[in-house]
Short mmCIF file of C-alpha atoms and ligand atoms in Angstrom, two decimals:
data_model
loop_
_atom_site.label_atom_id
_atom_site.label_comp_id
_atom_site.label_asym_id
_atom_site.label_seq_id
_atom_site.Cartn_x
_atom_site.Cartn_y
_atom_site.Cartn_z
CA MET A 48 6.86 16.48 19.95
CA SER A 49 3.84 18.49 18.96
CA GLU A 50 0.87 16.15 18.75
CA THR A 51 -1.49 18.01 21.09
CA PRO A 52 -3.90 19.44 20.17
CA LYS A 53 -4.52 17.10 17.20
CA ARG A 54 -3.75 19.12 14.10
CA GLN A 55 -5.17 18.61 10.63
CA PHE A 56 -3.71 16.07 8.23
CA ALA A 57 -1.96 18.58 5.97
CA THR A 58 -0.13 19.92 9.03
CA ARG A 59 0.63 16.56 10.61
CA VAL A 60 2.04 15.21 7.36
CA ILE A 61 4.84 17.78 7.80
CA HIS A 62 5.11 18.11 11.58
CA SER A 63 4.33 14.77 13.21
CA ALA A 64 7.23 13.09 15.03
CA GLN A 65 9.42 16.15 14.48
CA ASP A 66 11.99 16.37 17.29
CA THR A 67 14.12 19.31 16.19
CA GLU A 68 15.64 19.69 19.66
CA ALA A 69 17.16 16.22 19.45
CA TRP A 70 18.33 17.04 15.92
CA GLU A 71 20.45 20.07 16.97
CA GLY A 72 17.70 22.33 15.61
CA GLY A 73 17.78 20.61 12.26
CA THR A 74 14.40 20.52 10.53
CA LEU A 75 14.95 17.07 9.05
CA PRO A 76 15.97 13.97 10.99
CA PRO A 77 19.65 13.07 10.78
CA LEU A 78 20.59 10.27 8.39
CA TYR A 79 22.20 7.56 10.51
CA GLN A 80 24.37 5.40 8.28
CA SER A 81 25.95 3.54 11.19
CA VAL A 82 25.19 -0.19 11.10
CA SER A 83 25.87 -0.85 14.77
CA HIS A 84 25.28 1.18 17.90
CA ARG A 85 27.86 1.31 20.68
CA HIS A 86 26.61 0.67 24.21
CA PRO A 87 28.25 2.16 27.31
CA THR A 88 27.70 -0.74 29.71
CA ALA A 89 27.12 -4.48 29.73
CA ASP A 90 23.61 -3.87 31.06
CA SER A 91 22.77 -1.40 28.29
CA LEU A 92 23.29 -3.82 25.40
CA SER A 93 21.71 -6.68 27.31
CA ASP A 94 18.66 -4.46 28.00
CA ALA A 95 18.48 -3.60 24.30
CA PHE A 96 18.44 -7.29 23.42
CA ALA A 97 15.71 -7.78 26.05
CA GLY A 98 13.57 -5.28 24.09
CA LYS A 99 13.87 -2.45 26.61
CA GLY A 100 14.87 0.08 23.97
CA GLY A 101 18.01 1.21 22.22
CA HIS A 102 19.28 0.38 18.77
CA ILE A 103 21.56 -2.61 18.23
CA TYR A 104 22.24 -3.45 14.60
CA GLY A 105 21.07 -2.03 11.27
CA ARG A 106 19.07 -5.03 10.13
CA LEU A 107 16.98 -4.79 13.31
CA SER A 108 16.30 -1.07 13.54
CA ASN A 109 17.75 2.34 12.73
CA PRO A 110 17.07 5.79 14.27
CA THR A 111 16.29 7.41 10.88
CA ASN A 112 13.87 4.59 10.05
CA SER A 113 12.26 5.05 13.49
CA VAL A 114 11.30 8.64 12.67
CA LEU A 115 9.52 7.59 9.47
CA GLU A 116 7.81 4.80 11.44
CA ALA A 117 6.54 7.33 14.00
CA LYS A 118 5.29 9.68 11.25
CA LEU A 119 3.41 6.94 9.37
CA THR A 120 1.95 5.55 12.63
CA ASP A 121 0.51 9.00 13.32
CA LEU A 122 -0.79 9.58 9.77
CA GLU A 123 -2.50 6.17 9.59
CA GLU A 124 -3.74 6.61 13.19
CA GLY A 125 -2.15 3.31 14.22
CA ARG A 126 -0.15 2.27 17.30
CA GLY A 127 3.11 1.17 15.74
CA ALA A 128 4.87 0.63 12.42
CA VAL A 129 7.89 -1.00 10.82
CA VAL A 130 9.33 0.34 7.56
CA MET A 131 10.78 -2.17 5.12
CA ALA A 132 12.74 -2.31 1.88
CA SER A 133 9.67 -2.44 -0.37
CA GLY A 134 5.91 -2.72 -0.42
CA MET A 135 6.25 -6.43 -1.18
CA ALA A 136 8.44 -6.88 1.92
CA ALA A 137 5.65 -5.34 4.02
CA ILE A 138 3.00 -7.53 2.36
CA SER A 139 4.93 -10.81 2.47
CA ASN A 140 6.13 -10.36 6.06
CA THR A 141 2.64 -9.46 7.28
CA CYS A 142 1.00 -12.43 5.57
CA MET A 143 3.69 -14.87 6.71
CA ALA A 144 3.42 -13.70 10.32
CA LEU A 145 -0.31 -14.46 10.17
CA LEU A 146 -0.10 -17.78 8.33
CA ARG A 147 1.05 -21.32 9.12
CA ALA A 148 1.23 -24.32 6.81
CA GLY A 149 -2.30 -25.56 6.09
CA ASP A 150 -3.94 -22.16 6.73
CA GLU A 151 -6.12 -20.17 4.33
CA PHE A 152 -6.94 -16.51 3.83
CA VAL A 153 -9.48 -14.62 1.76
CA ALA A 154 -8.30 -11.82 -0.53
CA GLY A 155 -9.94 -9.43 -2.94
CA ARG A 156 -9.12 -10.79 -6.38
CA SER A 157 -8.09 -7.46 -7.88
CA LEU A 158 -4.55 -7.54 -6.56
CA PHE A 159 -1.28 -5.87 -7.35
CA MET A 160 0.62 -8.27 -9.65
CA SER A 161 3.34 -9.40 -7.21
CA SER A 162 0.78 -9.84 -4.42
CA TRP A 163 -1.20 -12.05 -6.80
CA ILE A 164 1.87 -14.19 -7.59
CA LEU A 165 2.86 -14.43 -3.91
CA PHE A 166 -0.66 -15.38 -2.78
CA THR A 167 -1.56 -17.83 -5.55
CA GLN A 168 1.81 -19.35 -6.53
CA ILE A 169 4.47 -18.91 -3.83
CA PHE A 170 2.29 -19.63 -0.77
CA LYS A 171 1.27 -22.93 -2.41
CA LYS A 172 4.77 -24.20 -1.61
CA TYR A 173 3.91 -23.84 2.08
CA ASP A 174 0.49 -25.50 1.74
CA ILE A 175 -1.25 -22.16 2.18
CA ARG A 176 -4.38 -21.47 0.18
CA VAL A 177 -5.76 -18.08 -0.80
CA ARG A 178 -9.41 -17.80 -1.79
CA LEU A 179 -9.79 -14.89 -4.21
CA GLU A 180 -13.16 -13.16 -4.38
CA ASP A 181 -14.66 -9.91 -5.63
CA PRO A 182 -13.79 -7.59 -2.69
CA THR A 183 -16.96 -5.52 -3.27
CA ASP A 184 -19.16 -8.63 -2.95
CA MET A 185 -19.67 -9.02 0.81
CA ALA A 186 -21.59 -12.27 0.46
CA ALA A 187 -18.85 -13.86 -1.67
CA MET A 188 -16.09 -12.70 0.69
CA GLU A 189 -18.00 -14.08 3.68
CA ALA A 190 -18.85 -17.38 1.96
CA ALA A 191 -15.13 -17.95 1.30
CA ILE A 192 -14.34 -18.01 5.05
CA THR A 193 -13.67 -21.49 6.47
CA GLU A 194 -12.35 -22.63 9.86
CA LYS A 195 -8.86 -22.49 8.35
CA THR A 196 -9.14 -18.78 7.43
CA ARG A 197 -6.68 -16.54 9.30
CA PHE A 198 -7.41 -13.09 7.83
CA LEU A 199 -9.05 -11.03 5.10
CA TYR A 200 -7.01 -8.91 2.69
CA VAL A 201 -8.03 -6.13 0.27
CA GLU A 202 -6.56 -3.12 -1.53
CA THR A 203 -8.25 0.24 -0.84
CA LEU A 204 -8.35 0.81 -4.60
CA GLY A 205 -7.39 -2.29 -6.56
CA ASN A 206 -4.28 -1.87 -8.70
CA PRO A 207 -5.18 -1.78 -11.56
CA ALA A 208 -8.86 -2.86 -11.28
CA LEU A 209 -9.77 0.26 -9.22
CA ASP A 210 -12.65 -1.42 -7.45
CA VAL A 211 -13.55 0.05 -4.06
CA PRO A 212 -14.16 -2.37 -1.17
CA ASP A 213 -16.23 -1.09 1.74
CA ILE A 214 -13.64 -1.25 4.53
CA LYS A 215 -16.11 -0.57 7.33
CA LYS A 216 -18.38 -3.43 6.25
CA LEU A 217 -15.47 -5.81 5.62
CA GLY A 218 -13.94 -4.99 9.01
CA ALA A 219 -17.21 -5.66 10.82
CA MET A 220 -17.71 -8.90 8.89
CA ALA A 221 -14.13 -10.06 9.56
CA HIS A 222 -14.45 -9.30 13.27
CA ALA A 223 -17.78 -11.17 13.47
CA HIS A 224 -15.75 -14.22 12.38
CA GLY A 225 -12.92 -13.43 14.81
CA LEU A 226 -10.56 -12.51 11.97
CA PRO A 227 -8.35 -9.47 11.33
CA LEU A 228 -8.60 -7.33 8.18
CA VAL A 229 -5.39 -6.33 6.35
CA VAL A 230 -5.61 -3.41 3.91
CA ASP A 231 -3.07 -2.37 1.25
CA ASN A 232 -3.59 1.40 1.28
CA THR A 233 -0.96 2.23 -1.37
CA LEU A 234 -3.41 3.79 -3.82
CA GLY A 235 -5.61 5.38 -1.15
CA THR A 236 -2.82 6.91 0.94
CA PRO A 237 -3.73 8.22 4.42
CA TYR A 238 -4.71 11.47 2.66
CA LEU A 239 -7.83 9.79 1.22
CA VAL A 240 -8.54 7.22 3.93
CA ARG A 241 -7.24 5.84 7.23
CA PRO A 242 -8.44 2.21 7.08
CA LEU A 243 -7.53 1.59 10.76
CA THR A 244 -10.19 4.14 11.78
CA LEU A 245 -12.80 2.22 9.73
CA GLY A 246 -12.15 -1.19 11.28
CA ALA A 247 -9.08 -2.53 9.48
CA ASP A 248 -6.49 -4.05 11.82
CA VAL A 249 -3.30 -3.68 9.78
CA VAL A 250 -2.35 -1.34 6.94
CA VAL A 251 0.46 -2.04 4.48
CA HIS A 252 1.90 0.35 1.91
CA SER A 253 4.32 0.55 -0.89
CA THR A 254 5.86 3.87 0.19
CA THR A 255 7.64 3.76 -3.20
CA LYS A 256 4.50 5.32 -4.68
CA TYR A 257 2.55 8.34 -3.38
CA ILE A 258 4.11 8.50 0.11
CA SER A 259 7.55 9.13 -1.35
CA GLY A 260 6.11 10.65 -4.54
CA HIS A 261 9.33 11.23 -6.42
CA GLY A 262 10.27 7.79 -7.68
CA ASN A 263 13.57 7.98 -5.81
CA ALA A 264 13.18 5.53 -2.92
CA SER A 265 11.73 2.02 -2.80
CA GLY A 266 10.06 1.27 0.48
CA GLY A 267 7.21 -0.27 2.39
CA VAL A 268 5.56 -0.05 5.78
CA VAL A 269 3.32 -2.11 8.04
CA VAL A 270 1.17 -0.05 10.41
CA ASP A 271 -0.52 -1.97 13.21
CA GLY A 272 -3.82 -0.61 14.55
CA GLY A 273 -3.18 -2.46 17.82
CA ARG A 274 -6.90 -3.16 18.35
CA PHE A 275 -7.27 -6.81 17.34
CA ASP A 276 -7.75 -9.31 20.15
CA TRP A 277 -5.12 -12.01 19.53
CA ASP A 278 -5.94 -13.62 22.85
CA ARG A 279 -8.36 -16.18 21.49
CA LYS A 280 -8.18 -19.88 20.71
CA LYS A 281 -7.76 -19.41 16.98
CA PHE A 282 -4.64 -17.30 17.55
CA ALA A 283 -3.17 -19.30 20.46
CA ASP A 284 0.15 -19.31 18.56
CA PHE A 285 0.30 -15.53 19.18
CA ALA A 286 0.55 -16.01 22.98
CA PRO A 287 4.31 -15.30 23.28
CA PHE A 288 3.91 -12.13 21.20
CA VAL A 289 0.89 -11.00 23.22
CA ALA A 290 2.89 -11.61 26.39
CA ARG A 291 5.74 -9.49 25.06
CA LYS A 292 3.95 -6.64 23.29
CA GLY A 293 0.24 -6.82 24.17
CA PRO A 294 -1.83 -5.05 21.50
CA LEU A 295 1.20 -4.85 19.17
CA ALA A 296 1.59 -8.65 19.13
CA LEU A 297 1.26 -8.87 15.34
CA LEU A 298 3.78 -6.10 14.65
CA ASP A 299 6.19 -7.82 17.07
CA ARG A 300 5.73 -11.12 15.27
CA ILE A 301 6.20 -9.50 11.84
CA TRP A 302 9.38 -7.81 13.04
CA ARG A 303 10.84 -10.56 15.22
CA GLU A 304 10.08 -13.65 13.12
CA HIS A 305 10.09 -12.34 9.58
CA HIS A 306 11.46 -8.85 8.99
CA ILE A 307 14.79 -9.24 10.80
CA ASN A 308 15.37 -12.84 9.73
CA HIS A 309 14.35 -12.33 6.11
CA GLY A 310 16.56 -9.26 6.05
CA THR A 311 13.91 -6.98 4.51
CA THR A 312 15.59 -3.95 6.09
CA GLN A 313 14.90 -0.47 4.78
CA ALA A 314 17.98 1.53 3.85
CA PRO A 315 18.09 4.62 6.12
CA MET A 316 18.83 6.77 3.05
CA ASN A 317 15.52 5.59 1.55
CA SER A 318 13.67 6.47 4.75
CA TYR A 319 15.27 9.90 4.64
CA LEU A 320 14.25 10.45 1.00
CA THR A 321 10.77 9.14 1.78
CA MET A 322 10.42 11.72 4.57
CA VAL A 323 11.47 14.55 2.24
CA GLY A 324 8.72 13.39 -0.13
CA LEU A 325 6.18 12.81 2.65
CA ASP A 326 6.26 16.51 3.61
CA THR A 327 4.29 17.35 0.43
CA LEU A 328 1.91 14.34 0.41
CA ALA A 329 -1.23 16.36 1.16
CA LEU A 330 -0.43 19.02 -1.43
CA ARG A 331 0.49 16.45 -4.07
CA MET A 332 -2.63 14.34 -3.44
CA GLU A 333 -4.83 17.42 -3.70
CA ARG A 334 -3.41 17.97 -7.20
CA HIS A 335 -3.34 14.26 -8.15
CA VAL A 336 -7.06 13.86 -7.48
CA THR A 337 -8.18 17.02 -9.27
CA ASN A 338 -5.93 16.26 -12.26
CA ALA A 339 -7.13 12.64 -12.42
CA MET A 340 -10.76 13.77 -12.33
CA ALA A 341 -10.19 16.23 -15.20
CA VAL A 342 -8.27 13.65 -17.25
CA ALA A 343 -11.00 11.02 -16.64
CA ARG A 344 -13.67 13.47 -17.87
CA PHE A 345 -11.59 14.38 -20.93
CA LEU A 346 -11.03 10.71 -21.83
CA ALA A 347 -14.69 9.78 -21.23
CA ALA A 348 -15.72 12.44 -23.77
CA HIS A 349 -13.13 11.48 -26.43
CA PRO A 350 -14.50 9.46 -29.38
CA ALA A 351 -11.34 7.27 -29.64
CA VAL A 352 -11.74 6.12 -26.01
CA THR A 353 -14.10 3.15 -25.58
CA TRP A 354 -14.28 3.11 -21.77
CA VAL A 355 -12.81 4.86 -18.71
CA ASN A 356 -12.44 3.24 -15.28
CA TYR A 357 -12.13 5.91 -12.55
CA PRO A 358 -14.02 5.84 -9.23
CA GLY A 359 -14.65 9.58 -9.55
CA LEU A 360 -16.96 9.07 -12.53
CA HIS A 361 -20.63 8.64 -11.60
CA ASN A 362 -20.96 5.50 -13.72
CA HIS A 363 -18.21 3.70 -11.72
CA PRO A 364 -19.72 0.91 -9.58
CA GLY A 365 -17.61 1.99 -6.59
CA HIS A 366 -18.39 5.72 -6.89
CA GLY A 367 -20.79 5.85 -3.93
CA VAL A 368 -18.56 3.84 -1.57
CA ALA A 369 -15.48 5.86 -2.59
CA ASP A 370 -17.29 9.16 -2.06
CA ALA A 371 -18.38 8.17 1.45
CA GLN A 372 -15.20 6.30 2.42
CA PHE A 373 -12.79 9.01 1.23
CA GLY A 374 -14.89 11.75 2.83
CA GLY A 375 -14.99 13.90 -0.29
CA ALA A 376 -11.17 14.11 -0.47
CA GLY A 377 -11.25 12.75 -4.05
CA PHE A 378 -10.93 9.44 -5.83
CA GLY A 379 -7.21 8.82 -6.20
CA GLY A 380 -4.69 9.61 -8.90
CA MET A 381 -4.87 6.49 -11.06
CA LEU A 382 -7.24 5.46 -13.83
CA THR A 383 -7.46 2.92 -16.62
CA PHE A 384 -9.04 3.38 -20.03
CA GLY A 385 -9.63 1.41 -23.20
CA LEU A 386 -9.03 2.15 -26.86
CA GLU A 387 -10.31 0.20 -29.84
CA ASP A 388 -7.82 -2.66 -29.49
CA GLU A 389 -4.31 -3.61 -28.33
CA ALA A 390 -2.62 -2.01 -31.36
CA ALA A 391 -4.39 1.29 -30.70
CA ALA A 392 -3.37 1.19 -27.02
CA ARG A 393 0.29 0.47 -27.77
CA GLY A 394 0.28 3.02 -30.60
CA LEU A 395 -0.86 5.74 -28.19
CA ILE A 396 2.13 5.09 -25.92
CA ASP A 397 4.51 5.59 -28.86
CA ARG A 398 2.99 9.01 -29.67
CA LEU A 399 3.06 10.47 -26.13
CA SER A 400 5.79 12.98 -25.34
CA LEU A 401 5.12 14.45 -21.87
CA ILE A 402 3.75 11.33 -20.16
CA TYR A 403 6.47 8.84 -19.24
CA HIS A 404 6.14 5.23 -20.33
CA LEU A 405 7.37 3.13 -17.40
CA ALA A 406 6.40 0.61 -14.75
CA SER A 407 5.37 2.46 -11.59
CA ILE A 408 2.65 4.72 -10.21
CA GLY A 409 2.19 7.49 -7.67
CA ASP A 410 5.04 9.68 -8.92
CA CYS A 411 4.57 13.44 -9.31
CA LYS A 412 5.19 12.81 -13.02
CA SER A 413 2.41 11.33 -15.19
CA LEU A 414 3.13 7.67 -15.99
CA ILE A 415 1.52 5.28 -18.44
CA ILE A 416 1.81 1.54 -19.15
CA HIS A 417 0.09 -1.14 -21.23
CA PRO A 418 -0.29 -3.84 -18.52
CA TRP A 419 -1.35 -6.66 -20.89
CA SER A 420 1.97 -6.70 -22.78
CA THR A 421 4.27 -5.77 -19.87
CA GLN A 422 3.69 -6.61 -16.17
CA TYR A 423 1.12 -9.32 -16.97
CA LEU A 424 2.84 -10.72 -20.06
CA SER A 425 3.71 -14.04 -18.39
CA PHE A 426 0.11 -14.74 -17.29
CA ASP A 427 -2.15 -16.77 -19.54
CA PRO A 428 -4.83 -14.63 -21.25
CA ALA A 429 -7.76 -16.05 -19.25
CA THR A 430 -5.99 -15.21 -15.95
CA ARG A 431 -5.18 -11.73 -17.22
CA ARG A 432 -8.88 -11.14 -18.00
CA ASP A 433 -9.86 -12.53 -14.56
CA MET A 434 -7.57 -9.95 -12.98
CA GLY A 435 -9.28 -7.17 -14.95
CA ILE A 436 -6.45 -6.77 -17.47
CA ARG A 437 -7.56 -6.33 -21.08
CA PRO A 438 -5.60 -6.07 -24.33
CA GLU A 439 -7.02 -2.61 -25.15
CA MET A 440 -6.37 -1.21 -21.65
CA LEU A 441 -3.90 1.48 -20.59
CA ARG A 442 -3.09 2.35 -16.98
CA LEU A 443 -2.42 6.03 -16.34
CA SER A 444 -1.03 7.40 -13.08
CA VAL A 445 -1.94 11.06 -13.37
CA GLY A 446 0.84 13.35 -12.16
CA ILE A 447 0.81 16.85 -10.72
CA GLU A 448 1.84 18.74 -13.87
CA ALA A 449 -0.46 21.48 -15.26
CA VAL A 450 -3.50 19.42 -16.20
CA GLY A 451 -3.90 21.19 -19.54
CA ASP A 452 -0.51 19.87 -20.62
CA ILE A 453 -1.39 16.29 -19.61
CA ILE A 454 -4.65 16.52 -21.57
CA ASP A 455 -2.89 18.13 -24.57
CA ASP A 456 -0.40 15.25 -24.69
CA LEU A 457 -3.18 12.63 -24.56
CA ASN A 458 -5.24 14.57 -27.10
CA GLN A 459 -2.48 14.84 -29.70
CA ALA A 460 -1.67 11.13 -29.28
CA LEU A 461 -5.35 10.11 -29.51
CA THR A 462 -6.10 12.19 -32.61
CA ALA A 463 -2.85 11.55 -34.51
C1 PLP B 135 3.64 -1.12 -6.10
C2 PLP B 135 2.64 -1.77 -5.25
C3 PLP B 135 3.01 -2.76 -4.33
C4 PLP B 135 4.43 -3.26 -4.20
O1 PLP B 135 5.28 -2.28 -3.77
P1 PLP B 135 6.88 -2.29 -4.05
O2 PLP B 135 7.36 -1.11 -3.29
O3 PLP B 135 7.06 -2.20 -5.53
O4 PLP B 135 7.39 -3.59 -3.52
C5 PLP B 135 2.04 -3.31 -3.53
N1 PLP B 135 0.74 -2.93 -3.62
C6 PLP B 135 0.35 -2.00 -4.50
C7 PLP B 135 -1.09 -1.62 -4.56
C8 PLP B 135 1.27 -1.38 -5.34
O5 PLP B 135 0.87 -0.46 -6.22
#
């Protein structure tokens, strides 16, 4: 392993947790497709079950998955991680490990669609209440905390609202109330920001997006910062996990209670593909952010475009926070913009030729969708508007193609 001295992000993204000696000199980790692992002695398997190390069974852990876990732990500057089958697996397992029937949590209201459904509809079945607030409004977030609150939850950049919560302030506020802060860093990626270094306690990701980058492997991860003090009255139910894993009590609970029993196992092949993609994360993000900035400026100047929502633009309400929080690394690869009305927005999609029309983001290819008539179709119009979805709005995930070609495609479709 080659972690000392601490190298820069663009180097670590390729080289962290590399163990080429163990891999027969191979430069990529081996893909272990074995479900079970043979143990030489009675003690060995019994020790593995006692948590003293060693793989047992594929639903519990896998050596290929472990390498990706070690890489993402390093990149997010956490203390441990578990990869899962999807971003939603990471989000649901984390929330359920923190919550009991009757509990509440406070979440930024600009949420990824499935997170919104899980928090507001599914958790209701278990008598769990989410209080949704504007994540950039510290007073509103704080006022929503009650004695039943178990944690705070925000997205680094809301998908698709693109608001920018101040993680440092939210972390300090959460801790003042004895609560942990969970951050979905899918749109930020550790290239832009490492929320655990700003005071977040847990980071979740859909690795399906930028971390993999090629739209070829669904996946998710929970990275535990290992700094939260679970040893307090409010979290007395964490005592057995604290006794077992100390600072990684939450990750242990997520894994032991939820991940392995819900069967949200990541396929080792997907971890392997994710690691191939991860190697180029820094290079891709560098291009995503410069392309997105240029596309945002082009759209803002186009007469057929009524508004552009991109944190890189000076008129964006989160511009200042994003600039400081992302340390000048850029403002992400996704933007939304409005045309005259719904018909104009849907018409544009039909005239595009380079930009793919599909439901995902964070791919190296440019991707567009009309959220109002697709992902959010089943929501009533007032709820859609509450979530920042508008009929005239398009969501564009700017890819890493030559930016002139992306702009040319938008331009011909806008002026046709
Ligand atoms: C896509 C996405 C998710 C869900 O991830 P899956 O891998 O599709 O389950 C969660 N949060 C955000 C911000 C996302 O963009």
